[in-house]
CSV table of C-alpha atoms in Angstrom, one decimal:
chain,number,residue,atom,x,y,z
A,1440,MET,CA,11.3,18.1,1.5
A,1441,SER,CA,8.7,19.7,-1.6
A,1442,LEU,CA,5.4,21.2,-0.2
A,1443,PRO,CA,3.2,19.6,-3.9
A,1444,LEU,CA,5.3,15.9,-2.0
A,1445,ILE,CA,4.3,17.3,1.5
A,1446,ALA,CA,0.3,17.9,-0.4
A,1447,LEU,CA,0.5,14.5,-1.8
A,1448,PHE,CA,1.8,12.4,1.6
A,1449,VAL,CA,-1.4,14.6,2.9
A,1450,ALA,CA,-3.5,13.0,1.2
A,1451,ALA,CA,-2.3,9.7,1.0
A,1452,PHE,CA,-2.7,9.8,4.5
A,1453,ALA,CA,-6.2,10.7,3.9
A,1454,PHE,CA,-6.6,7.4,2.0
A,1455,GLY,CA,-4.9,5.2,3.9
A,1456,THR,CA,-6.5,6.7,7.2
A,1457,THR,CA,-10.4,5.4,5.6
A,1458,GLU,CA,-8.9,2.3,4.3
A,1459,PHE,CA,-8.2,0.5,7.4
A,1460,VAL,CA,-10.0,2.5,10.5
A,1461,ILE,CA,-12.9,0.7,9.6
A,1462,ALA,CA,-11.2,-2.2,11.6
A,1463,GLY,CA,-11.0,-0.5,14.8
A,1464,VAL,CA,-14.8,1.2,14.3
A,1465,LEU,CA,-15.6,-2.6,12.8
A,1466,PRO,CA,-18.6,-4.0,15.9
A,1467,GLN,CA,-19.7,0.2,16.6
A,1468,VAL,CA,-21.1,0.1,13.1
A,1469,ALA,CA,-22.2,-3.7,12.5
A,1470,THR,CA,-24.8,-2.8,15.9
A,1471,GLY,CA,-24.6,0.8,13.6
A,1472,LEU,CA,-26.1,-0.5,10.6
A,1473,GLY,CA,-28.1,-4.2,12.1
A,1474,VAL,CA,-25.7,-6.2,10.8
A,1475,SER,CA,-23.3,-9.5,12.1
A,1476,ILE,CA,-19.9,-8.0,13.0
A,1477,PRO,CA,-18.9,-11.2,10.1
A,1478,VAL,CA,-21.0,-8.9,7.3
A,1479,ALA,CA,-19.8,-6.4,8.9
A,1480,GLY,CA,-16.9,-7.8,7.3
A,1481,TYR,CA,-17.5,-6.9,4.4
A,1482,LEU,CA,-17.0,-3.9,4.2
A,1483,VAL,CA,-13.1,-5.0,4.8
A,1484,SER,CA,-12.8,-7.4,1.2
A,1485,GLY,CA,-15.7,-5.0,-0.9
A,1486,TYR,CA,-12.9,-2.4,-0.2
A,1487,ALA,CA,-9.9,-3.9,-1.1
A,1488,ILE,CA,-11.5,-5.6,-4.4
A,1489,GLY,CA,-12.9,-2.5,-5.4
A,1490,ILE,CA,-9.3,-0.6,-5.6
A,1491,ALA,CA,-7.7,-4.2,-7.3
A,1492,LEU,CA,-10.8,-4.5,-9.8
A,1493,GLY,CA,-12.2,-0.6,-10.4
A,1494,GLY,CA,-8.8,1.6,-9.6
A,1495,PRO,CA,-7.8,0.9,-12.7
A,1496,LEU,CA,-10.7,1.4,-15.1
A,1497,LEU,CA,-11.2,4.8,-14.4
A,1498,THR,CA,-7.9,5.1,-14.8
A,1499,PHE,CA,-8.4,4.3,-18.2
A,1500,ALA,CA,-12.0,6.2,-17.8
A,1501,THR,CA,-9.9,9.2,-17.2
A,1502,THR,CA,-7.0,9.4,-19.2
A,1503,ASN,CA,-7.9,12.8,-21.2
A,1504,LEU,CA,-8.0,14.9,-17.5
A,1505,GLN,CA,-4.5,16.8,-16.5
A,1506,ARG,CA,-3.1,15.2,-13.4
A,1507,ARG,CA,-3.3,17.5,-10.8
A,1508,THR,CA,-7.3,17.9,-12.3
A,1509,LEU,CA,-8.5,14.3,-11.6
A,1510,LEU,CA,-6.3,13.9,-8.7
A,1511,LEU,CA,-8.6,17.1,-7.4
A,1512,GLY,CA,-11.6,15.8,-8.4
A,1513,LEU,CA,-10.3,12.1,-6.4
A,1514,ILE,CA,-9.8,13.8,-3.4
A,1515,ALA,CA,-14.1,15.8,-4.3
A,1516,VAL,CA,-15.3,11.7,-3.9
A,1517,PHE,CA,-12.3,11.3,-1.6
A,1518,THR,CA,-15.4,13.7,0.9
A,1519,VAL,CA,-18.1,13.8,0.3
A,1520,GLY,CA,-18.1,9.3,0.2
A,1521,GLN,CA,-16.9,10.4,4.0
A,1522,VAL,CA,-20.1,12.5,4.5
A,1523,ALA,CA,-22.0,9.4,2.9
A,1524,CYS,CA,-20.4,7.4,4.8
A,1525,ALA,CA,-21.9,8.8,8.2
A,1526,LEU,CA,-25.7,9.9,6.9
A,1527,ALA,CA,-25.5,5.5,5.5
A,1528,PRO,CA,-28.4,4.2,6.5
A,1529,GLY,CA,-27.9,0.7,6.0
A,1530,PHE,CA,-24.9,-1.9,5.3
A,1531,SER,CA,-26.3,-2.2,1.4
A,1532,ALA,CA,-26.0,1.4,1.2
A,1533,MET,CA,-22.8,1.9,3.6
A,1534,LEU,CA,-20.5,-1.2,1.8
A,1535,LEU,CA,-21.8,1.4,-1.5
A,1536,LEU,CA,-20.0,3.7,-0.2
A,1537,ARG,CA,-17.0,2.0,0.2
A,1538,VAL,CA,-16.9,0.7,-2.7
A,1539,LEU,CA,-17.0,3.7,-4.8
A,1540,ILE,CA,-14.3,5.0,-2.5
A,1541,ALA,CA,-11.6,2.4,-2.8
A,1542,VAL,CA,-11.7,2.3,-6.3
A,1543,VAL,CA,-11.5,6.3,-5.8
A,1544,HIS,CA,-8.1,5.0,-3.8
A,1545,GLY,CA,-7.3,2.5,-6.4
A,1546,THR,CA,-6.4,5.4,-8.7
A,1547,PHE,CA,-5.2,8.3,-7.0
A,1548,PHE,CA,-1.7,6.1,-5.2
A,1549,GLY,CA,-1.2,5.9,-9.3
A,1550,ILE,CA,-1.4,9.1,-10.2
A,1551,ALA,CA,0.3,10.2,-6.9
A,1552,MET,CA,2.6,8.0,-7.8
A,1553,VAL,CA,3.1,9.8,-11.1
A,1554,VAL,CA,2.7,13.0,-10.4
A,1555,ALA,CA,5.4,12.7,-7.2
A,1556,VAL,CA,8.2,10.9,-9.7
A,1557,GLY,CA,7.6,13.5,-11.7
A,1558,LEU,CA,8.1,16.3,-10.2
A,1559,VAL,CA,12.0,14.7,-8.8
A,1560,PRO,CA,15.0,14.0,-10.5
A,1561,PRO,CA,15.4,10.8,-11.2
A,1562,GLU,CA,17.7,10.1,-8.8
A,1563,ARG,CA,15.6,11.0,-6.2
A,1564,ARG,CA,12.3,9.1,-8.1
A,1565,GLY,CA,13.5,6.2,-4.6
A,1566,PHE,CA,12.9,8.7,-2.0
A,1567,ALA,CA,9.2,10.4,-3.6
A,1568,VAL,CA,8.4,6.8,-4.2
A,1569,ALA,CA,8.8,6.5,0.2
A,1570,LEU,CA,7.2,9.6,0.8
A,1571,ILE,CA,3.7,8.2,-0.8
A,1572,LEU,CA,4.0,5.6,0.4
A,1573,SER,CA,4.7,6.0,4.3
A,1574,GLY,CA,0.9,8.5,4.1
A,1575,LEU,CA,0.0,4.7,4.1
A,1576,THR,CA,2.3,3.6,7.0
A,1577,VAL,CA,2.5,6.9,9.2
A,1578,SER,CA,-2.3,5.7,8.7
A,1579,ASN,CA,-1.2,3.3,10.6
A,1580,VAL,CA,0.9,4.6,13.6
A,1581,ILE,CA,-1.4,7.7,13.7
A,1582,GLY,CA,-5.2,8.3,11.7
A,1583,VAL,CA,-5.7,4.5,12.5
A,1584,PRO,CA,-5.6,4.4,16.1
A,1585,MET,CA,-7.4,9.0,15.7
A,1586,GLY,CA,-9.7,7.6,13.8
A,1587,ALA,CA,-10.8,4.8,16.0
A,1588,ALA,CA,-10.6,6.7,19.7
A,1589,ILE,CA,-13.0,8.7,18.3
A,1590,GLY,CA,-15.2,6.5,17.1
A,1591,ASN,CA,-15.5,5.0,20.7
A,1592,ILE,CA,-15.8,8.7,21.7
A,1593,TRP,CA,-18.9,9.7,20.2
A,1594,GLY,CA,-19.9,7.4,17.9
A,1595,TRP,CA,-18.7,6.0,14.5
A,1596,ARG,CA,-20.6,8.9,12.5
A,1597,ALA,CA,-18.1,10.7,13.8
A,1598,THR,CA,-14.7,8.8,12.4
A,1599,PHE,CA,-16.5,9.8,9.0
A,1600,TRP,CA,-17.4,13.1,9.8
A,1601,ALA,CA,-12.8,13.4,10.6
A,1602,MET,CA,-12.3,11.6,7.6
A,1603,SER,CA,-14.3,14.3,5.4
A,1604,LEU,CA,-12.4,16.8,7.4
A,1605,LEU,CA,-9.3,14.9,6.2
A,1606,GLY,CA,-10.5,14.9,2.9
A,1607,LEU,CA,-11.2,19.6,2.9
A,1608,LEU,CA,-7.0,20.0,4.2
A,1609,ALA,CA,-5.7,17.1,1.4
A,1610,SER,CA,-7.8,19.0,-0.6
A,1611,LEU,CA,-6.4,22.7,0.7
A,1612,ALA,CA,-3.0,20.7,0.2
A,1613,ILE,CA,-3.1,19.5,-3.5
A,1614,VAL,CA,-4.9,23.4,-4.7
A,1615,LEU,CA,-1.8,25.6,-2.8
A,1616,TRP,CA,1.4,23.4,-3.7
A,1617,VAL,CA,0.7,20.7,-6.3
A,1618,PRO,CA,2.0,22.7,-9.5
A,1619,ARG,CA,-0.5,23.2,-12.3
A,1620,THR,CA,0.2,21.8,-16.3
A,1621,LYS,CA,2.2,24.0,-18.1
A,1622,GLY,CA,0.8,25.0,-21.5
A,1623,ALA,CA,-2.8,22.8,-22.6
A,1624,ALA,CA,-3.3,19.0,-21.6
A,1625,ALA,CA,-1.1,16.0,-22.4
A,1626,PRO,CA,-2.3,13.6,-24.6
A,1627,ARG,CA,-2.4,10.4,-22.7
A,1628,SER,CA,-0.5,7.2,-24.7
A,1629,PRO,CA,-3.1,4.6,-26.8
A,1630,LEU,CA,-4.5,1.8,-25.1
A,1631,ALA,CA,-2.8,-0.3,-26.6
A,1632,ARG,CA,1.0,1.4,-25.5
A,1633,GLU,CA,0.1,0.6,-22.1
A,1634,VAL,CA,-0.5,-2.7,-22.3
A,1635,GLY,CA,2.5,-3.0,-24.4
A,1636,VAL,CA,3.9,-1.8,-21.2
A,1637,LEU,CA,3.1,-4.6,-19.1
A,1638,GLY,CA,4.9,-6.5,-21.4
A,1639,ARG,CA,8.7,-5.4,-20.6
A,1640,GLN,CA,10.5,-7.8,-18.3
A,1641,GLN,CA,11.4,-5.9,-15.3
A,1642,VAL,CA,7.1,-4.6,-15.3
A,1643,TRP,CA,6.0,-7.9,-14.8
A,1644,THR,CA,8.8,-9.2,-13.3
A,1645,SER,CA,8.3,-7.1,-9.9
A,1646,LEU,CA,4.6,-7.9,-10.5
A,1647,ILE,CA,4.9,-11.2,-9.4
A,1648,VAL,CA,7.3,-9.1,-6.3
A,1649,MET,CA,5.3,-7.5,-5.5
A,1650,LEU,CA,2.6,-10.3,-5.7
A,1651,MET,CA,4.3,-12.1,-3.8
A,1652,LEU,CA,6.1,-10.1,-1.3
A,1653,MET,CA,2.3,-9.7,-0.4
A,1654,ILE,CA,1.4,-13.1,1.2
A,1655,GLY,CA,5.2,-13.5,2.1
A,1656,GLN,CA,3.6,-9.7,4.1
A,1657,PHE,CA,0.3,-11.5,5.3
A,1658,VAL,CA,-0.7,-15.3,5.0
A,1659,PRO,CA,1.0,-14.4,8.9
A,1660,PHE,CA,0.1,-10.5,9.1
A,1661,THR,CA,-3.9,-11.7,8.8
A,1662,TYR,CA,-3.3,-14.5,11.9
A,1663,ILE,CA,-0.7,-11.9,14.2
A,1664,ALA,CA,-2.8,-10.8,16.7
A,1665,PRO,CA,-3.7,-14.4,17.9
A,1666,MET,CA,-0.6,-15.8,17.0
A,1667,LEU,CA,1.4,-13.5,19.8
A,1668,GLN,CA,-1.9,-14.5,21.9
A,1669,ASP,CA,-1.5,-18.1,21.4
A,1670,VAL,CA,2.4,-19.0,20.5
A,1671,THR,CA,3.8,-16.1,22.2
A,1672,GLY,CA,1.8,-16.2,26.2
A,1673,LEU,CA,1.0,-11.8,24.9
A,1674,ASP,CA,-2.1,-10.7,27.1
A,1675,PRO,CA,-5.0,-9.3,24.3
A,1676,SER,CA,-4.3,-5.5,25.7
A,1677,VAL,CA,-0.8,-6.1,24.9
A,1678,ILE,CA,-1.1,-6.7,21.6
A,1679,PRO,CA,-2.0,-3.5,19.9
A,1680,TRP,CA,1.9,-1.8,21.1
A,1681,ILE,CA,3.2,-5.1,19.5
A,1682,LEU,CA,1.2,-3.8,16.1
A,1683,LEU,CA,1.6,-0.2,17.0
A,1684,LEU,CA,5.9,-1.1,16.9
A,1685,ASN,CA,5.3,-3.2,14.0
A,1686,GLY,CA,3.5,0.4,12.2
A,1687,VAL,CA,7.2,2.7,13.5
A,1688,GLY,CA,9.5,-0.6,11.1
A,1689,SER,CA,7.7,-0.1,8.6
A,1690,THR,CA,7.3,3.7,8.2
A,1691,VAL,CA,11.5,3.7,9.1
A,1692,GLY,CA,11.3,1.2,6.5
A,1693,VAL,CA,9.8,3.4,3.8
A,1694,PHE,CA,12.2,5.1,4.2
A,1695,ILE,CA,15.7,2.6,4.1
A,1696,GLY,CA,14.0,1.5,1.7
A,1697,GLY,CA,13.7,4.9,-1.0
A,1698,ARG,CA,17.5,5.6,0.1
A,1699,LEU,CA,18.5,1.9,-1.3
A,1700,SER,CA,16.5,3.2,-3.6
A,1701,ASP,CA,18.2,5.8,-5.4
A,1702,TRP,CA,21.1,3.9,-4.2
A,1703,LYS,CA,21.2,0.7,-6.2
A,1704,LEU,CA,17.6,0.2,-6.5
A,1705,MET,CA,18.1,-4.1,-7.7
A,1706,PRO,CA,21.0,-4.9,-5.8
A,1707,SER,CA,19.8,-3.4,-2.8
A,1708,LEU,CA,16.2,-5.1,-3.3
A,1709,ILE,CA,17.4,-8.9,-4.0
A,1710,VAL,CA,19.2,-8.3,-0.7
A,1711,MET,CA,15.6,-7.5,1.0
A,1712,LEU,CA,14.1,-10.3,-0.3
A,1713,ALA,CA,16.7,-12.1,0.8
A,1714,LEU,CA,17.2,-11.1,4.3
A,1715,GLN,CA,13.1,-10.8,4.5
A,1716,ALA,CA,12.7,-14.6,4.3
A,1717,VAL,CA,15.2,-15.2,6.9
A,1718,THR,CA,13.5,-12.8,8.8
A,1719,LEU,CA,10.5,-14.5,7.9
A,1720,VAL,CA,12.1,-18.0,9.1
A,1721,VAL,CA,13.5,-16.1,12.1
A,1722,LEU,CA,10.0,-15.5,13.3
A,1723,HIS,CA,9.5,-19.3,12.7
A,1724,LEU,CA,11.5,-19.9,14.6
A,1725,VAL,CA,11.2,-17.2,17.9
A,1726,SER,CA,6.9,-17.6,18.0
A,1727,PRO,CA,7.3,-19.0,21.0
A,1728,TYR,CA,9.8,-17.3,22.7
A,1729,PRO,CA,8.0,-13.5,23.4
A,1730,TRP,CA,11.1,-10.1,23.6
A,1731,PRO,CA,12.2,-12.1,20.8
A,1732,MET,CA,9.1,-12.5,18.3
A,1733,VAL,CA,9.1,-8.4,19.8
A,1734,PHE,CA,12.6,-7.5,17.7
A,1735,ALA,CA,11.0,-9.6,15.0
A,1736,VAL,CA,7.3,-8.6,14.8
A,1737,PHE,CA,9.8,-4.9,14.2
A,1738,LEU,CA,12.1,-6.1,11.9
A,1739,TRP,CA,10.0,-7.3,9.9
A,1740,GLY,CA,7.6,-4.9,9.4
A,1741,ALA,CA,10.7,-2.5,8.7
A,1742,LEU,CA,11.7,-5.0,6.0
A,1743,ASN,CA,8.4,-4.9,4.0
A,1744,PHE,CA,7.4,-1.6,3.3
A,1745,ALA,CA,11.8,-0.9,3.1
A,1746,ILE,CA,10.4,-3.4,0.1
A,1747,GLY,CA,8.3,-2.0,-1.7
A,1748,THR,CA,9.5,1.3,-2.1
A,1749,PRO,CA,12.4,-0.8,-4.9
A,1750,VAL,CA,9.6,-2.3,-6.0
A,1751,GLN,CA,7.9,0.0,-6.6
A,1752,THR,CA,10.2,2.5,-8.0
A,1753,ARG,CA,11.4,0.1,-10.4
A,1754,ILE,CA,7.9,-0.2,-12.2
A,1755,LEU,CA,7.4,3.1,-12.6
A,1756,SER,CA,11.2,4.2,-13.8
A,1757,TRP,CA,10.3,1.4,-16.6
A,1758,THR,CA,7.0,2.3,-17.7
A,1759,ALA,CA,7.7,6.2,-17.7
A,1760,ASP,CA,6.4,6.8,-21.2
A,1761,ALA,CA,3.0,4.7,-21.0
A,1762,PRO,CA,2.4,5.1,-16.9
A,1763,SER,CA,-1.2,5.6,-16.9
A,1764,LEU,CA,-2.1,1.1,-16.8
A,1765,ALA,CA,1.7,0.8,-14.5
A,1766,SER,CA,0.9,2.9,-11.8
A,1767,SER,CA,-2.7,1.6,-11.6
A,1768,LEU,CA,-1.8,-1.2,-10.7
A,1769,ILE,CA,0.3,-1.3,-8.4
A,1770,PRO,CA,-2.7,-0.7,-5.4
A,1771,SER,CA,-4.8,-3.9,-7.6
A,1772,GLY,CA,-1.3,-6.1,-6.6
A,1773,PHE,CA,-1.2,-5.2,-3.3
A,1774,ASN,CA,-5.1,-5.8,-2.8
A,1775,ILE,CA,-5.2,-9.2,-4.8
A,1776,GLY,CA,-2.0,-10.0,-3.0
A,1777,ILE,CA,-3.7,-9.4,0.4
A,1778,ALA,CA,-7.1,-11.1,-0.3
A,1779,MET,CA,-5.2,-14.7,-1.5
A,1780,ALA,CA,-3.1,-14.2,1.9
A,1781,ALA,CA,-5.6,-13.9,4.1
A,1782,PHE,CA,-7.5,-17.0,1.9
A,1783,ILE,CA,-4.2,-19.3,2.3
A,1784,GLY,CA,-4.2,-18.5,5.3
A,1785,SER,CA,-7.6,-19.3,6.1
A,1786,THR,CA,-7.0,-22.6,4.0
A,1787,MET,CA,-3.9,-23.8,5.8
A,1788,LEU,CA,-6.0,-22.9,9.9
A,1789,ASN,CA,-8.7,-24.8,8.3
A,1790,SER,CA,-6.8,-28.1,7.0
A,1791,GLY,CA,-5.4,-28.3,10.6
A,1792,TYR,CA,-2.0,-26.1,10.0
A,1793,GLY,CA,-1.3,-24.1,13.3
A,1794,TYR,CA,-0.4,-20.4,13.1
A,1795,ARG,CA,3.3,-21.2,13.7
A,1796,SER,CA,3.0,-22.7,10.2
A,1797,LEU,CA,2.2,-19.1,8.9
A,1798,PRO,CA,5.8,-17.6,8.6
A,1799,LEU,CA,7.1,-20.7,6.9
A,1800,VAL,CA,4.5,-19.7,4.1
A,1801,GLY,CA,5.6,-16.3,3.8
A,1802,ALA,CA,9.0,-17.8,3.3
A,1803,VAL,CA,9.0,-20.4,1.0
A,1804,ALA,CA,6.9,-16.3,-0.5
A,1805,LEU,CA,9.8,-14.4,0.3
A,1806,ILE,CA,12.7,-16.9,-1.5
A,1807,VAL,CA,10.3,-17.1,-5.0
A,1808,ALA,CA,10.4,-12.9,-4.7
A,1809,THR,CA,13.7,-13.1,-4.7
A,1810,VAL,CA,14.8,-15.8,-7.1
A,1811,VAL,CA,13.0,-13.9,-10.2
A,1812,ALA,CA,14.8,-10.3,-8.9
A,1813,LEU,CA,17.4,-12.6,-9.3
A,1814,ILE,CA,16.7,-13.8,-11.8
A,1815,SER,CA,14.8,-9.8,-13.8
A,1816,TYR,CA,18.1,-8.6,-12.7
A,1817,GLN,CA,20.5,-10.2,-14.3
A,1818,TRP,CA,18.2,-10.6,-17.8
A,1819,GLU,CA,17.7,-6.5,-17.4
A,1820,GLN,CA,21.6,-6.8,-17.4
A,1821,ARG,CA,22.6,-9.2,-19.9
A,1822,SER,CA,19.9,-7.5,-22.6
A,1823,GLY,CA,21.9,-3.8,-22.0
A,1824,ALA,CA,18.0,-2.0,-21.5
A,1825,MET,CA,17.8,1.9,-21.6
A,1826,ARG,CA,15.4,2.8,-19.1
A,1827,PRO,CA,12.1,4.5,-20.6
A,1828,LEU,CA,11.9,8.5,-21.1
A,1829,PRO,CA,8.7,10.8,-20.2
A,1830,ALA,CA,6.5,10.6,-23.3
A,1831,ASN,CA,5.7,14.4,-22.0
A,1832,SER,CA,7.7,16.1,-18.6
A,1833,ALA,CA,4.7,18.4,-18.7
A,1834,ALA,CA,2.7,15.6,-17.8
A,1835,THR,CA,3.9,13.9,-14.9
A,1836,SER,CA,1.5,17.5,-13.1
């Protein structure tokens, strides 16, 4: 494993931790800033909106910067932002800071994906994407529990001080290990070309698959804790361990997805989408039974992230000649899907449907994704289209 990819993994781990750790210290943050817990919850939704909307805009505003320089700048803003969060005097300031960090987050993951696939030969692109994604899954398994523990022991502001140290570590790793661009800064693609590549069917169909995947995952996952408690009958003290198991499954799934992407991307993707639809039906059926439910939650988490890797690899492969906008839309698509999923789940519950119905909605979304992926692959096979080459290979660093 190359040191540049490890550096990008460390940075992805830092961003993933700061996005999700807020949930672990939300009651303390609410008390410390003098607001209710529901109001403090806007720190979560505000972050998602910042990624979805601000990430692509900042990407375009920084298109003339070399990618290594941009990565360092983004990490610097992240680090200073964590310090500012630790010192935030009130809720409004905290919300503004979280949105600012989220905009940087959205841009970072788009650029980091482009840099990662440019550091490896084409047959290793899936692994490179998987490694960056694993920064998110590992942050849920290690970073978020540690951040929450720090907050419980020393207060929530200490959690953000710890995040700032993580930002410094990521900065050092990028300075030491991510190579400089060779020669002059490469010109970026004009706006018309960046938008134009989105018209390739492989790109927009992959974005649809990504959206369906997020709906399929987060309609049930948003309410997984009350589902495990009220339907499965698990004690609340057991639920964090089930979520940890889901996170472990996600981490395993990321690397399985990376290997499959480098082997047979589209056939693997189609099969995994179909399997995930079946898994969600199984999740519905076994939800009243603790041990089968525990296994289903593990498998569900593994497949979710195994699918995410080939979807992103496909988008990056088919936009290699103009990747900036498309890469920034990847984290945007994820967060739009998460927001839609939470709304759909809430609407269903408010309409009188129970928690057991939520996996079935996810199954329908995955069936749609499977059909879209299958049609897209057949379309690609008939057209004989060739993947584009990078406009300038030097630009990938």
